[in-house]
mmCIF file of C-alpha atoms in Angstrom:
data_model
loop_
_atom_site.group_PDB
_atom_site.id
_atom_site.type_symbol
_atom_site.label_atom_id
_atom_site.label_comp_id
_atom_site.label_asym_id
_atom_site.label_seq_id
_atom_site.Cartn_x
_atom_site.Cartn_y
_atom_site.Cartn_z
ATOM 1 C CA UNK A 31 -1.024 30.234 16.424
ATOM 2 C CA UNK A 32 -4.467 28.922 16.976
ATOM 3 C CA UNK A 33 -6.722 27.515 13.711
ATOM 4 C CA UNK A 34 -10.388 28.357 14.218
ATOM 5 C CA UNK A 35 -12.361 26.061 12.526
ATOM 6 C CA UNK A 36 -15.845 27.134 10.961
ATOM 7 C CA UNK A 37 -18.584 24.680 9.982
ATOM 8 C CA UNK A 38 -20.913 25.602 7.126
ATOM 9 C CA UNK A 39 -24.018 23.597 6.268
ATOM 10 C CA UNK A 40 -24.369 23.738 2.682
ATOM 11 C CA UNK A 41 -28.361 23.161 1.746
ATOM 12 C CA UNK A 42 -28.612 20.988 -1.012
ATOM 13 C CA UNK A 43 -30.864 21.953 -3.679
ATOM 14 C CA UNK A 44 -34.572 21.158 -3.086
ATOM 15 C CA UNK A 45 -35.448 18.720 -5.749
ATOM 16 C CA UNK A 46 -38.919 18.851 -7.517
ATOM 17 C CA UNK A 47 -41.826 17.252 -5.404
ATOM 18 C CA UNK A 48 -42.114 13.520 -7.683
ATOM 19 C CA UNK A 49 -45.596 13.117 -7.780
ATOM 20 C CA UNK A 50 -47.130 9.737 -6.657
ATOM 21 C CA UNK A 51 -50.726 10.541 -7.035
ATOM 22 C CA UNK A 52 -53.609 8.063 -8.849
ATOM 23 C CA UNK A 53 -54.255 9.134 -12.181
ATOM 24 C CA UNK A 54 -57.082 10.458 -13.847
ATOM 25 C CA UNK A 55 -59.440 7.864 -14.480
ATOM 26 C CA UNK A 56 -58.039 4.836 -12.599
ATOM 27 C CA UNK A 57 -61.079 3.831 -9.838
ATOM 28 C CA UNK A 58 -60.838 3.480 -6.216
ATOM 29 C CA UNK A 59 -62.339 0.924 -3.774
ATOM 30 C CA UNK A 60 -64.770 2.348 -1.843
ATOM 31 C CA UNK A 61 -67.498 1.325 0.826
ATOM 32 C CA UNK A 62 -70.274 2.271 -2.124
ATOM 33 C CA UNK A 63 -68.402 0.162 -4.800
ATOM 34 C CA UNK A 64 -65.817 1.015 -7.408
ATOM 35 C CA UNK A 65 -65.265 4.923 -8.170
ATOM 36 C CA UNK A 66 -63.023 7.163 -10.094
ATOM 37 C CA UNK A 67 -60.791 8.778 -8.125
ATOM 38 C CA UNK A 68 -62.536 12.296 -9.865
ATOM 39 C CA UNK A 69 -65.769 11.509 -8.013
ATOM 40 C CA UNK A 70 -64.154 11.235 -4.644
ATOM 41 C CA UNK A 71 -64.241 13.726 -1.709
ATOM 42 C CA UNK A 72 -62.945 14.121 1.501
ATOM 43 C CA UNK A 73 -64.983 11.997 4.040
ATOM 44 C CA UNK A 74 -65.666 9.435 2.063
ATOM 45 C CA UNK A 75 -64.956 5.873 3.673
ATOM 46 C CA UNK A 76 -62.407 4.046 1.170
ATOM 47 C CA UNK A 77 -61.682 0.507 1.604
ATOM 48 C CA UNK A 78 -57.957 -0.497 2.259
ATOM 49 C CA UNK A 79 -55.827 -3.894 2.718
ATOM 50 C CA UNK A 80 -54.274 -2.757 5.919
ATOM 51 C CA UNK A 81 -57.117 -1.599 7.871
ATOM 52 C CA UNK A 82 -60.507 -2.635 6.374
ATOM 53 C CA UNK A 83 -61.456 0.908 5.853
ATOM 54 C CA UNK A 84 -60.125 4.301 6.219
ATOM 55 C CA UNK A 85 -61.352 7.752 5.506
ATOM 56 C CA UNK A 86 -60.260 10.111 2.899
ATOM 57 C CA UNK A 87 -59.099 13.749 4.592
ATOM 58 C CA UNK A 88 -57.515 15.252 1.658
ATOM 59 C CA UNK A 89 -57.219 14.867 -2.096
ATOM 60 C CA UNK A 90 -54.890 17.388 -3.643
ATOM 61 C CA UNK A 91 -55.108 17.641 -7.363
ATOM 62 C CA UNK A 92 -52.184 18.402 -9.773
ATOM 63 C CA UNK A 93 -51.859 18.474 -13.668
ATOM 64 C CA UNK A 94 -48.336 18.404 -14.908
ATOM 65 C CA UNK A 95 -46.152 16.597 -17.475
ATOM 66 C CA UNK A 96 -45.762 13.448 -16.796
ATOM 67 C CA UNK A 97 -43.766 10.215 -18.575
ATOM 68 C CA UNK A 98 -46.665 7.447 -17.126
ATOM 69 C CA UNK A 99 -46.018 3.703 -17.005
ATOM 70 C CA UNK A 100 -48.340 1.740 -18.251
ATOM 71 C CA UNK A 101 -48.926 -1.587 -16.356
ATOM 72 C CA UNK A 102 -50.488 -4.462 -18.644
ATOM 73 C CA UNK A 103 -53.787 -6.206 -17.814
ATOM 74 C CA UNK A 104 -53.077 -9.229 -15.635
ATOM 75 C CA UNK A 105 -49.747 -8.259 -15.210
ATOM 76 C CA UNK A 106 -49.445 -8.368 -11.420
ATOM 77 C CA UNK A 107 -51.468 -10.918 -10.445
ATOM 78 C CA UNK A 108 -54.786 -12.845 -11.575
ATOM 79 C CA UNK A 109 -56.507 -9.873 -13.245
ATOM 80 C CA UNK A 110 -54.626 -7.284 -11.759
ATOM 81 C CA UNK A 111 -55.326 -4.995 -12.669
ATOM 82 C CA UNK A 112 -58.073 -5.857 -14.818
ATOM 83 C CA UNK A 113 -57.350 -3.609 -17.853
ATOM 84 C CA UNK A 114 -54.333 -1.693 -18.618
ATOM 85 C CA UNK A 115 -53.729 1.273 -16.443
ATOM 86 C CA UNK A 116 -50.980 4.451 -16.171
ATOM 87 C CA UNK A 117 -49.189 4.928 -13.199
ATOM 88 C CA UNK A 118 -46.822 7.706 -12.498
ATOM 89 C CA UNK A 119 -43.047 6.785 -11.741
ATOM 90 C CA UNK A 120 -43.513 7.426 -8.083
ATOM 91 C CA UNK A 121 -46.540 5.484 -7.243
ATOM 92 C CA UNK A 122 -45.911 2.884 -4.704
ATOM 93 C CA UNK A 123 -47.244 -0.508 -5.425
ATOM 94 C CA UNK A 124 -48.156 -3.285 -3.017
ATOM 95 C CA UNK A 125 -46.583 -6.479 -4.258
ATOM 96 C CA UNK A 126 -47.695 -9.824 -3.006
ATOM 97 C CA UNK A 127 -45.777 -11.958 -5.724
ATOM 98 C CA UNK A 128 -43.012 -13.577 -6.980
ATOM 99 C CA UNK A 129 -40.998 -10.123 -7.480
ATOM 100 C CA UNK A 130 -41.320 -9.305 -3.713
ATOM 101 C CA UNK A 131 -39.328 -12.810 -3.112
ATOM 102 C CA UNK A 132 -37.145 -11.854 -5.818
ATOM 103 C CA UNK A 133 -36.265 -8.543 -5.022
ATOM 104 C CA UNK A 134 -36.501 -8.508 -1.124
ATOM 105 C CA UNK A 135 -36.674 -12.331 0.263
ATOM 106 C CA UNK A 136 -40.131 -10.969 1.332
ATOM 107 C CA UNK A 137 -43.809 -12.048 0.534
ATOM 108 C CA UNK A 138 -44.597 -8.655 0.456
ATOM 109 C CA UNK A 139 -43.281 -5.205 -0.341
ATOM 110 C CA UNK A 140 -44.146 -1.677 -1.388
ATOM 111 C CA UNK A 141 -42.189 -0.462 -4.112
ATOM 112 C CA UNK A 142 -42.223 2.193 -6.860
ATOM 113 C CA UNK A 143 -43.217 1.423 -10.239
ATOM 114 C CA UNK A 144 -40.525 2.781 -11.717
ATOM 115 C CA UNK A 145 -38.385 -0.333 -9.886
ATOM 116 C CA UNK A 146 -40.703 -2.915 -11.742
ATOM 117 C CA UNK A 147 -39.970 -1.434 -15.466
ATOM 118 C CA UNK A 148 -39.044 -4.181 -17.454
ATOM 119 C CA UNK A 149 -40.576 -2.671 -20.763
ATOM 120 C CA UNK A 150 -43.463 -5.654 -21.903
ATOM 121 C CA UNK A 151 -45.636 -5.849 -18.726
ATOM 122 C CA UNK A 152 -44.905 -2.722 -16.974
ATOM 123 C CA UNK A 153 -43.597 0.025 -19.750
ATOM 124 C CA UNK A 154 -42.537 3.377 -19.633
ATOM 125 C CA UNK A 155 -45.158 5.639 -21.786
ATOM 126 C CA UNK A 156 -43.948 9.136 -23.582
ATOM 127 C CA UNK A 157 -44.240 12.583 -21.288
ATOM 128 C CA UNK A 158 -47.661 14.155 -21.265
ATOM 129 C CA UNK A 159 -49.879 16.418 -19.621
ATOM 130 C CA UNK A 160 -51.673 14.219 -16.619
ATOM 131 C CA UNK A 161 -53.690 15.008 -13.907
ATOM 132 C CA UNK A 162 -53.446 13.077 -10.909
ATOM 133 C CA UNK A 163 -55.128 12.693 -7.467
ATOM 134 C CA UNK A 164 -53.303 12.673 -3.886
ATOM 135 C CA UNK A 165 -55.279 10.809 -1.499
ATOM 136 C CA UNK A 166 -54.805 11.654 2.292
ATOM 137 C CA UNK A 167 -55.454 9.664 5.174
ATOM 138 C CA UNK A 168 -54.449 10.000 8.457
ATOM 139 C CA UNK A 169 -51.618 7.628 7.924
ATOM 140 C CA UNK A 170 -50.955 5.773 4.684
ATOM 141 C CA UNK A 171 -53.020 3.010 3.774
ATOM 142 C CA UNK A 172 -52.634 0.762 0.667
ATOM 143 C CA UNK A 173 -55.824 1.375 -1.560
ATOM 144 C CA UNK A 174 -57.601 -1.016 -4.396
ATOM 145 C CA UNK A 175 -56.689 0.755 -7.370
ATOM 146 C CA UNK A 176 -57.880 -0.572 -10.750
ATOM 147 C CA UNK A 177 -57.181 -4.199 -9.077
ATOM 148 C CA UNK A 178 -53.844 -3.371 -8.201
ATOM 149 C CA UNK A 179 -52.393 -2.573 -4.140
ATOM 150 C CA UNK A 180 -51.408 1.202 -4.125
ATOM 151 C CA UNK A 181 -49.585 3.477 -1.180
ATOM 152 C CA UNK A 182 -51.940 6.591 -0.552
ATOM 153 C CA UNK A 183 -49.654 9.557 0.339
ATOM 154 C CA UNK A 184 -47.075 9.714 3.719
ATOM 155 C CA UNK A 185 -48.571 11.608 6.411
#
Protein backbone atom coordinates (compact mmCIF):
# COMPACT_ATOMS: atom_id res chain seq x y z
CA UNK A 1 0.00 0.00 0.00
CA UNK A 2 1.24 3.36 -1.03
CA UNK A 3 1.11 6.57 1.69
CA UNK A 4 0.34 9.79 -0.15
CA UNK A 5 1.67 12.48 1.60
CA UNK A 6 -0.12 16.02 1.55
CA UNK A 7 1.60 19.29 2.50
CA UNK A 8 -0.51 22.08 3.99
CA UNK A 9 0.82 25.58 4.55
CA UNK A 10 -0.75 26.80 7.56
CA UNK A 11 -0.80 30.94 7.41
CA UNK A 12 0.08 32.23 10.57
CA UNK A 13 -1.99 34.89 11.90
CA UNK A 14 -1.22 38.41 10.56
CA UNK A 15 -0.09 40.32 13.54
CA UNK A 16 -1.10 44.06 14.02
CA UNK A 17 1.05 46.56 11.88
CA UNK A 18 3.55 48.02 15.17
CA UNK A 19 3.70 51.43 14.37
CA UNK A 20 7.16 53.17 14.15
CA UNK A 21 6.08 56.56 13.12
CA UNK A 22 7.48 60.18 14.77
CA UNK A 23 5.14 61.46 17.13
CA UNK A 24 3.11 64.36 17.28
CA UNK A 25 5.11 67.19 18.08
CA UNK A 26 8.71 65.88 17.95
CA UNK A 27 10.56 68.25 14.97
CA UNK A 28 12.34 67.16 11.98
CA UNK A 29 15.57 68.40 10.31
CA UNK A 30 14.90 69.99 7.36
CA UNK A 31 16.75 72.08 4.57
CA UNK A 32 14.57 75.32 6.00
CA UNK A 33 15.54 74.56 9.69
CA UNK A 34 13.86 72.61 12.45
CA UNK A 35 10.00 71.64 11.86
CA UNK A 36 7.30 69.62 13.40
CA UNK A 37 6.73 66.72 11.74
CA UNK A 38 2.72 68.25 11.47
CA UNK A 39 4.00 70.99 9.17
CA UNK A 40 5.68 68.64 6.77
CA UNK A 41 4.56 67.57 3.25
CA UNK A 42 5.54 65.46 0.66
CA UNK A 43 8.38 67.11 -1.41
CA UNK A 44 9.91 68.69 1.06
CA UNK A 45 13.85 68.19 1.16
CA UNK A 46 14.67 66.70 4.79
CA UNK A 47 18.12 66.48 5.91
CA UNK A 48 19.50 62.93 6.81
CA UNK A 49 22.91 61.34 8.27
CA UNK A 50 23.22 58.86 5.50
CA UNK A 51 22.78 60.89 2.51
CA UNK A 52 22.96 64.67 3.20
CA UNK A 53 19.45 65.12 2.08
CA UNK A 54 16.56 63.20 0.92
CA UNK A 55 13.05 63.98 -0.08
CA UNK A 56 9.91 63.21 1.69
CA UNK A 57 7.31 61.08 -0.79
CA UNK A 58 4.85 60.06 1.72
CA UNK A 59 3.73 60.79 5.26
CA UNK A 60 0.93 58.54 6.40
CA UNK A 61 -0.79 59.65 9.52
CA UNK A 62 -2.29 57.35 12.24
CA UNK A 63 -3.88 58.01 15.74
CA UNK A 64 -4.12 54.97 17.91
CA UNK A 65 -3.37 53.84 21.48
CA UNK A 66 -0.19 53.82 22.15
CA UNK A 67 2.17 52.90 25.49
CA UNK A 68 5.12 55.75 24.36
CA UNK A 69 8.64 55.72 25.82
CA UNK A 70 9.82 58.57 26.94
CA UNK A 71 13.59 59.20 26.31
CA UNK A 72 15.23 61.74 28.92
CA UNK A 73 16.98 64.97 27.84
CA UNK A 74 20.65 64.24 27.23
CA UNK A 75 20.11 60.79 27.49
CA UNK A 76 21.73 59.57 24.28
CA UNK A 77 24.35 61.67 23.75
CA UNK A 78 25.49 65.44 24.46
CA UNK A 79 22.01 67.01 24.34
CA UNK A 80 20.33 64.41 22.64
CA UNK A 81 17.83 64.93 22.40
CA UNK A 82 17.62 68.24 23.80
CA UNK A 83 14.40 67.94 25.87
CA UNK A 84 12.50 64.95 26.74
CA UNK A 85 10.68 63.33 23.92
CA UNK A 86 8.02 60.12 23.33
CA UNK A 87 8.86 57.58 21.07
CA UNK A 88 6.72 54.69 20.14
CA UNK A 89 8.06 51.05 20.93
CA UNK A 90 8.90 50.46 17.33
CA UNK A 91 10.85 53.46 16.40
CA UNK A 92 14.28 52.65 15.29
CA UNK A 93 17.03 54.66 16.77
CA UNK A 94 20.48 55.38 15.39
CA UNK A 95 23.00 54.72 18.12
CA UNK A 96 26.50 56.01 17.91
CA UNK A 97 27.48 55.22 21.65
CA UNK A 98 28.61 53.17 24.17
CA UNK A 99 25.36 50.81 23.95
CA UNK A 100 26.08 50.03 20.23
CA UNK A 101 29.64 48.56 21.57
CA UNK A 102 27.81 47.00 24.26
CA UNK A 103 25.14 45.41 22.61
CA UNK A 104 26.64 44.65 19.09
CA UNK A 105 30.68 45.09 19.21
CA UNK A 106 29.68 47.89 16.74
CA UNK A 107 30.15 51.78 16.75
CA UNK A 108 26.97 51.99 15.34
CA UNK A 109 23.56 50.37 15.18
CA UNK A 110 19.87 50.88 14.56
CA UNK A 111 17.78 49.50 17.10
CA UNK A 112 14.25 49.79 18.54
CA UNK A 113 13.56 51.72 21.51
CA UNK A 114 11.87 49.30 23.12
CA UNK A 115 15.57 47.31 23.28
CA UNK A 116 17.07 50.41 25.17
CA UNK A 117 14.28 50.41 28.13
CA UNK A 118 16.05 50.48 31.16
CA UNK A 119 13.28 52.53 33.08
CA UNK A 120 15.40 56.07 34.31
CA UNK A 121 16.73 57.37 30.94
CA UNK A 122 14.60 55.71 28.47
CA UNK A 123 11.05 54.71 30.30
CA UNK A 124 8.08 53.12 29.29
CA UNK A 125 5.01 55.79 29.58
CA UNK A 126 1.16 54.51 30.25
CA UNK A 127 -1.10 53.64 26.88
CA UNK A 128 -2.72 56.64 25.27
CA UNK A 129 -4.26 57.96 22.34
CA UNK A 130 -1.15 59.28 19.96
CA UNK A 131 -0.90 60.39 16.68
CA UNK A 132 2.07 59.71 14.81
CA UNK A 133 3.70 60.51 11.41
CA UNK A 134 5.24 57.87 8.80
CA UNK A 135 7.79 59.46 6.79
CA UNK A 136 8.55 57.91 3.28
CA UNK A 137 11.48 58.13 1.27
CA UNK A 138 12.53 56.29 -1.45
CA UNK A 139 14.64 54.11 0.73
CA UNK A 140 15.09 54.60 4.46
CA UNK A 141 17.15 57.26 5.66
CA UNK A 142 18.00 58.05 9.33
CA UNK A 143 16.38 61.55 10.13
CA UNK A 144 17.35 64.36 12.97
CA UNK A 145 14.60 63.95 15.22
CA UNK A 146 14.41 66.15 18.33
CA UNK A 147 18.43 65.66 18.39
CA UNK A 148 18.20 62.12 18.31
CA UNK A 149 19.16 59.58 14.86
CA UNK A 150 15.76 58.02 13.76
CA UNK A 151 14.94 55.16 10.88
CA UNK A 152 12.21 56.73 8.49
CA UNK A 153 9.97 53.84 7.30
CA UNK A 154 11.30 50.50 5.02
CA UNK A 155 10.56 50.93 1.51
Amino acid sequence: MQTKTIERSVAAPKKAKLNAGVCAGTTIMTMEGEMPVEHLEAGMRIITRDSGMAILRKIDVATQKIAPIRIKAGSLGHTRPDRDIMVTPNTILHIRDWRAEALFGTQTANIEAARLVDGEYLAPQAAQQMTTYTLTFDRQHILYADGIEMASAAV
